[in-house]
mmCIF file of C-alpha atoms in Angstrom:
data_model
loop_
_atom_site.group_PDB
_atom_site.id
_atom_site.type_symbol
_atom_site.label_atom_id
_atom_site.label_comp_id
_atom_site.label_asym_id
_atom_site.label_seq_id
_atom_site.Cartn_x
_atom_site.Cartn_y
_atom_site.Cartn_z
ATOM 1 C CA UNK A 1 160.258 95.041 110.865
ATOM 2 C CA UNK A 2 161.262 98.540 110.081
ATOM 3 C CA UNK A 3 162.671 98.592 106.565
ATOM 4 C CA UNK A 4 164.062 101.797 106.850
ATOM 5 C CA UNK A 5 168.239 100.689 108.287
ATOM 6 C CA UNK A 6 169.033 97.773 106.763
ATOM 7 C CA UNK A 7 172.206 96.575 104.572
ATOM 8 C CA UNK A 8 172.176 97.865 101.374
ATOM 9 C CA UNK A 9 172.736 95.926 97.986
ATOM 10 C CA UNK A 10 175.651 98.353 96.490
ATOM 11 C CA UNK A 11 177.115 101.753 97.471
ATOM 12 C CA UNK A 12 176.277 104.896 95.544
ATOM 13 C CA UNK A 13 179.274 107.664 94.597
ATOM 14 C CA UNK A 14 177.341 111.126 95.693
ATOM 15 C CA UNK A 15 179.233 114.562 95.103
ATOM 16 C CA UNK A 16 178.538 117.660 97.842
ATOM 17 C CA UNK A 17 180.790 120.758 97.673
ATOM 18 C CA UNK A 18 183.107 119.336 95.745
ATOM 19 C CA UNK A 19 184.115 116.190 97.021
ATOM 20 C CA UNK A 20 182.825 112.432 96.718
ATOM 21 C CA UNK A 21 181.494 110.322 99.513
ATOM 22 C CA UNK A 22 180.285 106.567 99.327
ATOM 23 C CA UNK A 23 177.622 106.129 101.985
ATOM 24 C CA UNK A 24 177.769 103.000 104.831
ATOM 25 C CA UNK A 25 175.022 102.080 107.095
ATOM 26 C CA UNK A 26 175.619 100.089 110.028
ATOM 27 C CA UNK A 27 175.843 96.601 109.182
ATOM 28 C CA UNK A 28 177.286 97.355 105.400
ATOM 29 C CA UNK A 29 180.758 97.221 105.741
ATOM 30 C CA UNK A 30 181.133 94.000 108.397
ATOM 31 C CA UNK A 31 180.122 91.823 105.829
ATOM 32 C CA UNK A 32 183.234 90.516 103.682
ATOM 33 C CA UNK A 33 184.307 92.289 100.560
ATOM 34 C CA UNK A 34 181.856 95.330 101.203
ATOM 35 C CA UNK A 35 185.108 97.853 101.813
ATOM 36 C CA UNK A 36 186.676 96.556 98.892
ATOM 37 C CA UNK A 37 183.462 97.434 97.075
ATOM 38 C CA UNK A 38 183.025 100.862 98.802
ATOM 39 C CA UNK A 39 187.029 101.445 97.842
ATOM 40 C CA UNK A 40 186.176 101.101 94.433
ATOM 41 C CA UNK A 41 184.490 103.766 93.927
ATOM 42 C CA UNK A 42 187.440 105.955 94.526
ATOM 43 C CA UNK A 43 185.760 108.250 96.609
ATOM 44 C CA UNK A 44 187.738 111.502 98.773
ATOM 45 C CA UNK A 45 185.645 109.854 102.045
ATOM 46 C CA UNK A 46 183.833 107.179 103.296
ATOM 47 C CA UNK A 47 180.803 107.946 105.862
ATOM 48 C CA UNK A 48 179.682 104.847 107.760
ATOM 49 C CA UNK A 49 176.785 105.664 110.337
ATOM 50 C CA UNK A 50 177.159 103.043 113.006
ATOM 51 C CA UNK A 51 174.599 102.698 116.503
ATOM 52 C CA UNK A 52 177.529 102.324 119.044
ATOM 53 C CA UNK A 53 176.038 101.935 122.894
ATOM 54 C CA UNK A 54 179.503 100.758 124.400
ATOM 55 C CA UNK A 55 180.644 102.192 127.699
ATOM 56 C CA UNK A 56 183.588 105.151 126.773
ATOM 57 C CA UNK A 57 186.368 103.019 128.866
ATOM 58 C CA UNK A 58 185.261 99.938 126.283
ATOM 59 C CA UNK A 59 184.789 101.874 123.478
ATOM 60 C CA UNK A 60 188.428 103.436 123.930
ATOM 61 C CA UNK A 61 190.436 100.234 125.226
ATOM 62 C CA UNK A 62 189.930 98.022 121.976
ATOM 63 C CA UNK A 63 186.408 98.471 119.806
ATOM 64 C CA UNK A 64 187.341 101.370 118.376
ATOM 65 C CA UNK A 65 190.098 99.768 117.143
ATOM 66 C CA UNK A 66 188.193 96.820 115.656
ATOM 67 C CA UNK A 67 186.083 99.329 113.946
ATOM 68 C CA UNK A 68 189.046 101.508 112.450
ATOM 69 C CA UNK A 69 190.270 97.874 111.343
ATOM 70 C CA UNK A 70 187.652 97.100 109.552
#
């Protein structure tokens, strides 16, 4: 197995050009309580780097919304 994208065990505050970001890969924020975690921080912006393959017609009728959602 490729230990490189995986969950992570906590989320990490990192400052560029004058703003925060916390950092999401993937799989970190569909597990419960991992955005309440992440919204701790208090950060100006979340990133979350997701692998989406859906079609465009699915990905615009309803997952985007469970994504936004979550």
């Amino acid at each position: 197995m490729d230990d490189h994208y995986r969950e992570g065990q906590c989320f990490e505050k990192i400052t560029y050009g004058g703003k925060t970001f916390a950092i999401g890969l993937c799989g970190d924020l569909w597990m419960d309580n991992r955005s309440e975690e992440m919204k701790a921080l208090n950060t100006d912006a979340a990133l979350w780097t997701v692998w989406c393959d859906y079609r465009a017609d699915e990905w615009n009728s309803y997952i985007k919304q469970e994504y936004d959602e979550q």
